[in-house]
PDB file of C-alpha atoms in Angstrom:
ATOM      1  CA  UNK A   6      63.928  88.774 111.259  1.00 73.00           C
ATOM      2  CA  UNK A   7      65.022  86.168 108.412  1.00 85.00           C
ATOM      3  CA  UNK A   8      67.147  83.362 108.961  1.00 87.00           C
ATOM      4  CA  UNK A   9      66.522  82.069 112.400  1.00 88.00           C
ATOM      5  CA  UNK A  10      65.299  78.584 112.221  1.00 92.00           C
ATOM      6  CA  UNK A  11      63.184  76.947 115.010  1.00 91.00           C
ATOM      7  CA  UNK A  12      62.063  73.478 116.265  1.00 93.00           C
ATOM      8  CA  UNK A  13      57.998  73.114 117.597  1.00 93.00           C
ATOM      9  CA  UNK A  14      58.401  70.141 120.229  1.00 93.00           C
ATOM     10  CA  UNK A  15      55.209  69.198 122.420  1.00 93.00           C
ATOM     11  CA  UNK A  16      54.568  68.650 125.534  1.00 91.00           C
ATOM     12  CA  UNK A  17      56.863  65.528 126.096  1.00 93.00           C
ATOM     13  CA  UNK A  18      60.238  66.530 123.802  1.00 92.00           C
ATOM     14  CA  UNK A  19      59.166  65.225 120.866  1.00 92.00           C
ATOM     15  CA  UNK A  20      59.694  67.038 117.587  1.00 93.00           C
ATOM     16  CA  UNK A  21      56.447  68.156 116.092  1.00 92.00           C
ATOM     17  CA  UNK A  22      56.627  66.874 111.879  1.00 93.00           C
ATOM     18  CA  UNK A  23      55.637  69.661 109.811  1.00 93.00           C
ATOM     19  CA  UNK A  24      54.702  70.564 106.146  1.00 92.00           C
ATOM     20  CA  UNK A  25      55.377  73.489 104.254  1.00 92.00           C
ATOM     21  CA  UNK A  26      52.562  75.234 102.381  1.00 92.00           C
ATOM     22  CA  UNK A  27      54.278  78.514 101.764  1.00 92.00           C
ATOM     23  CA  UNK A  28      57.432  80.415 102.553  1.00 90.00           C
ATOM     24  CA  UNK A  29      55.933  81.872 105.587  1.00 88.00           C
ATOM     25  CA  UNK A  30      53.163  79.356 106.545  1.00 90.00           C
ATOM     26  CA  UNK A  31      53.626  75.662 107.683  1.00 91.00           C
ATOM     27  CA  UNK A  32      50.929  72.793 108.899  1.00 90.00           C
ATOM     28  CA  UNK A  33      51.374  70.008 111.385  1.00 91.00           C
ATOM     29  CA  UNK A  34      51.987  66.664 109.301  1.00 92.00           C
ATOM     30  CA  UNK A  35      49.379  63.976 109.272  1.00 90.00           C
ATOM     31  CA  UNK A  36      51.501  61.084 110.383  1.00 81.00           C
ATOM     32  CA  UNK A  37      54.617  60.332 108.212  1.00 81.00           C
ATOM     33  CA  UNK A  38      54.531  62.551 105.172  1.00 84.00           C
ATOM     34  CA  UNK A  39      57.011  62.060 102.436  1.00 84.00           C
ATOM     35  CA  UNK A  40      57.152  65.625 102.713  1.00 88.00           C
ATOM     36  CA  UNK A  41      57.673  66.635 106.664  1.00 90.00           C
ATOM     37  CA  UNK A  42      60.247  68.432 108.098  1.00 92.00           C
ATOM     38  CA  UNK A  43      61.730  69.295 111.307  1.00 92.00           C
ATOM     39  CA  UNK A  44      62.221  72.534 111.632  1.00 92.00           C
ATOM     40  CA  UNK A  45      61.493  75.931 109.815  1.00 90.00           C
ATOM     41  CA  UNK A  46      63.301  78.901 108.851  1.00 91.00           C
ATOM     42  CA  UNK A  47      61.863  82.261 109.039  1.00 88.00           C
ATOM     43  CA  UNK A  48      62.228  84.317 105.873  1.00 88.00           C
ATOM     44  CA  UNK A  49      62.127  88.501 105.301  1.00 84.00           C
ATOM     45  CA  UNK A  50      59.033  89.216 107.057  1.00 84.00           C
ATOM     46  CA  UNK A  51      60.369  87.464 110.207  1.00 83.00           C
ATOM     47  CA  UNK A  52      56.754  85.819 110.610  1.00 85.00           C
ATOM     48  CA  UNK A  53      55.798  82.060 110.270  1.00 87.00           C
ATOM     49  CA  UNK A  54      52.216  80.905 110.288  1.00 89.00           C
ATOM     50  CA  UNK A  55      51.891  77.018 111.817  1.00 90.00           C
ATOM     51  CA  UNK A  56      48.659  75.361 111.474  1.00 88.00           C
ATOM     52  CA  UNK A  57      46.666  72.526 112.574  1.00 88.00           C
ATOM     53  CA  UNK A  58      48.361  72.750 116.298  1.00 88.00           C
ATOM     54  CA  UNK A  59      46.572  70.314 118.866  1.00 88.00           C
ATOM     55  CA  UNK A  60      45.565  72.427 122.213  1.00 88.00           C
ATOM     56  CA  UNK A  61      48.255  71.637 124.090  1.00 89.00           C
ATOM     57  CA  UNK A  62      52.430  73.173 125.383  1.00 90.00           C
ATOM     58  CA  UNK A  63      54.496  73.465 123.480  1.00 92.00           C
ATOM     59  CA  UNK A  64      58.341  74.868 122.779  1.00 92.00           C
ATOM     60  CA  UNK A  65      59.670  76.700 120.194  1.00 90.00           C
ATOM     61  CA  UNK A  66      63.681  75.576 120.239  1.00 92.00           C
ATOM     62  CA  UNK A  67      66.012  78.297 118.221  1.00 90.00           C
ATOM     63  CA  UNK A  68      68.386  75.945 116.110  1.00 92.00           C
ATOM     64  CA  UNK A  69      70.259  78.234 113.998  1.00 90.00           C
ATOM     65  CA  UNK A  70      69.908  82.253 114.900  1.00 86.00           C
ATOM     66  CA  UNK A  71      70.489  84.683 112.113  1.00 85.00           C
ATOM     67  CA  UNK A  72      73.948  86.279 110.997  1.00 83.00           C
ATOM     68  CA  UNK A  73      74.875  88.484 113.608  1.00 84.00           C
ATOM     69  CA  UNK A  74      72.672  87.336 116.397  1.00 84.00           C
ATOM     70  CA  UNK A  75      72.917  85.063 119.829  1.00 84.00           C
ATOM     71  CA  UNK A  76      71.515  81.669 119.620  1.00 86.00           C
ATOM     72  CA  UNK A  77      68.781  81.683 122.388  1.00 85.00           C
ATOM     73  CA  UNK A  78      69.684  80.213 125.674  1.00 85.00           C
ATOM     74  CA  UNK A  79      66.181  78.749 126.641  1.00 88.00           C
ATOM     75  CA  UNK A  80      63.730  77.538 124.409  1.00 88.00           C
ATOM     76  CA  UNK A  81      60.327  79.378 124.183  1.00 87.00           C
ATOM     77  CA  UNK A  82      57.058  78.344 126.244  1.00 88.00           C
ATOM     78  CA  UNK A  83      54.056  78.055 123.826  1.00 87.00           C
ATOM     79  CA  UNK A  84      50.861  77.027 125.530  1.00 87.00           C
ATOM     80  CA  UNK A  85      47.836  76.885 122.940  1.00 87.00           C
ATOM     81  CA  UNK A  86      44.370  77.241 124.328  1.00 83.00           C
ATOM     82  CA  UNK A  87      41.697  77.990 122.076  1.00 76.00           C
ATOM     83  CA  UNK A  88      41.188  76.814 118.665  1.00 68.00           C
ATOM     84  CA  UNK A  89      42.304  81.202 117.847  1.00 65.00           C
ATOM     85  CA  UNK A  90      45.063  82.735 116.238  1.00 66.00           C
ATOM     86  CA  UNK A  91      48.228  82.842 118.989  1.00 68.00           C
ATOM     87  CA  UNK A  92      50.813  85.576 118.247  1.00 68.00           C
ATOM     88  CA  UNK A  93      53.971  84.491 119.711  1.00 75.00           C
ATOM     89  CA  UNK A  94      57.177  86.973 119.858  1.00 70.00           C
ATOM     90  CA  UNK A  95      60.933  85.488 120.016  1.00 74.00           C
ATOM     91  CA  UNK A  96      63.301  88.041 120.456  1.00 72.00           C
ATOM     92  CA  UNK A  97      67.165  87.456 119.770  1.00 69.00           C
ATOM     93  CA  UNK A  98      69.938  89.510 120.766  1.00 69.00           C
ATOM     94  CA  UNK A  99      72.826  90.747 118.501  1.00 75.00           C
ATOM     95  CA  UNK A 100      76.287  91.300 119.872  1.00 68.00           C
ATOM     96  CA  UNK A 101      79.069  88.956 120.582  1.00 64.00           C
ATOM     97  CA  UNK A 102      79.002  85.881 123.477  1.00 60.00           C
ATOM     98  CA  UNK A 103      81.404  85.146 125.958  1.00 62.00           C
ATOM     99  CA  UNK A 104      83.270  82.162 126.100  1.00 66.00           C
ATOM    100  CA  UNK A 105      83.234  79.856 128.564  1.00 66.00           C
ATOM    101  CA  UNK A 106      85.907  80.093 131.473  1.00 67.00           C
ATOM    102  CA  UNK A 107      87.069  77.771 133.889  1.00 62.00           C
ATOM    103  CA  UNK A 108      87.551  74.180 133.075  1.00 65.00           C
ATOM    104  CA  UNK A 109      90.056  71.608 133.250  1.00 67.00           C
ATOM    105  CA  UNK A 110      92.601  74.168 131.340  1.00 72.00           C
ATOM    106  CA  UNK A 111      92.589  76.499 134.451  1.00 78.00           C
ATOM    107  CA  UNK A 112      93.402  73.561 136.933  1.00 81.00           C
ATOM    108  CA  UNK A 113      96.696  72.832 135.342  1.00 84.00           C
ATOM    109  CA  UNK A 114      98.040  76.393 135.905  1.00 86.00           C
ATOM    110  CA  UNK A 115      96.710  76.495 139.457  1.00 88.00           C
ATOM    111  CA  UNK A 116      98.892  73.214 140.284  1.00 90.00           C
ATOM    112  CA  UNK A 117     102.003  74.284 138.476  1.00 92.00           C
ATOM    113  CA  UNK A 118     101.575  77.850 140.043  1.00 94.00           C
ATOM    114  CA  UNK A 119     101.490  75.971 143.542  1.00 96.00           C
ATOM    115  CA  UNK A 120     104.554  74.036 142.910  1.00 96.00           C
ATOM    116  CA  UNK A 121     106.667  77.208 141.992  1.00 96.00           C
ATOM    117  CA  UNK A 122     105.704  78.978 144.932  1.00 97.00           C
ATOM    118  CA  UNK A 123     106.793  76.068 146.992  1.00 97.00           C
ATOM    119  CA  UNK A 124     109.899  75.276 145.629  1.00 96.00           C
ATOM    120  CA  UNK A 125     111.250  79.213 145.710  1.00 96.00           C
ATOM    121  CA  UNK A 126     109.848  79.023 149.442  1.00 95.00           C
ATOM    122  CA  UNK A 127     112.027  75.823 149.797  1.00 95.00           C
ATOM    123  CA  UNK A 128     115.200  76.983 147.814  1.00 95.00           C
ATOM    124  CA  UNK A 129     115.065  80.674 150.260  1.00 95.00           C
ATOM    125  CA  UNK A 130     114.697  78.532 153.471  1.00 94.00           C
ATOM    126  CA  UNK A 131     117.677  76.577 152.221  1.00 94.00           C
ATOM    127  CA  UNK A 132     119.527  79.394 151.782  1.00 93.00           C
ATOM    128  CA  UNK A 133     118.835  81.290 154.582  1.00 92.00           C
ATOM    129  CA  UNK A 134     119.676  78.060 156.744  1.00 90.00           C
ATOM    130  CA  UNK A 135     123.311  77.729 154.683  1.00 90.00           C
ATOM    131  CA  UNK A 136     123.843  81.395 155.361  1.00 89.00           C
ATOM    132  CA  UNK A 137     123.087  81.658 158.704  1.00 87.00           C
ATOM    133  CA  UNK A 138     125.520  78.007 159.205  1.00 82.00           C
ATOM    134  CA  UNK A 139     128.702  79.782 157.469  1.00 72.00           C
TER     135      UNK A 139
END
């Protein structure tokens, strides 16, 4: 699918530099190269070709997903073995995400809530006790 756009970090966290060579194929940079980048962005075919990898782990790390489709949650486990072509499959999710509940925003009701209750329970006792004195 076009337009997600992924991160390739090793083993330790650290960003693997990387040079286009085509719209759908990418190398690892040799050191600093005027022309690395960070990250890469699929395009129509959905497929992306990175070359030059070091047998090693890796993690591919979803940055942007595509219109209409769930960031991923977890970043994907990579682990490259042999010096062979390695096929790896992402898959996103469309559909809408929850937000987040809970929180400090939730706290403040709960408190206010409490004192309410308490003060009708105090005002009824009061009552009763006047009543129950005339």
């Amino acid at each position: 699918m076009a337009g997600a756009t992924f991160q390739l970090e090793d083993a330790e966290g650290n960003v693997v530099k990387l040079v286009k060579v085509s719209d759908t194929e990418y190398r690892v940079a040799n050191g600093e190269e005027a022309n690395s980048v960070d990250s890469f962005t699929t395009v129509s075919t959905g497929n992306i070709v990175v070359t030059g990898v070091d047998l090693d782990n890796y993690t591919l790390v979803e940055t942007v997903a595509p219109a209409g489709y769930n960031l991923l949650k977890d970043p994907v486990p990579v682990k490259v073995e042999a010096a062979n072509n390695l096929i790896v499959e992402v898959a996103n999710s469309t559909g809408s995400e929850l937000p987040s509940t809970g929180g400090m925003g939730t706290t403040i009701f709960y408190v206010l809530g409490s004192i309410l209750v308490l003060g009708a329970a105090v005002l009824l006792i009061t009552k009763k006790r006047m009543n129950a004195a005339a």
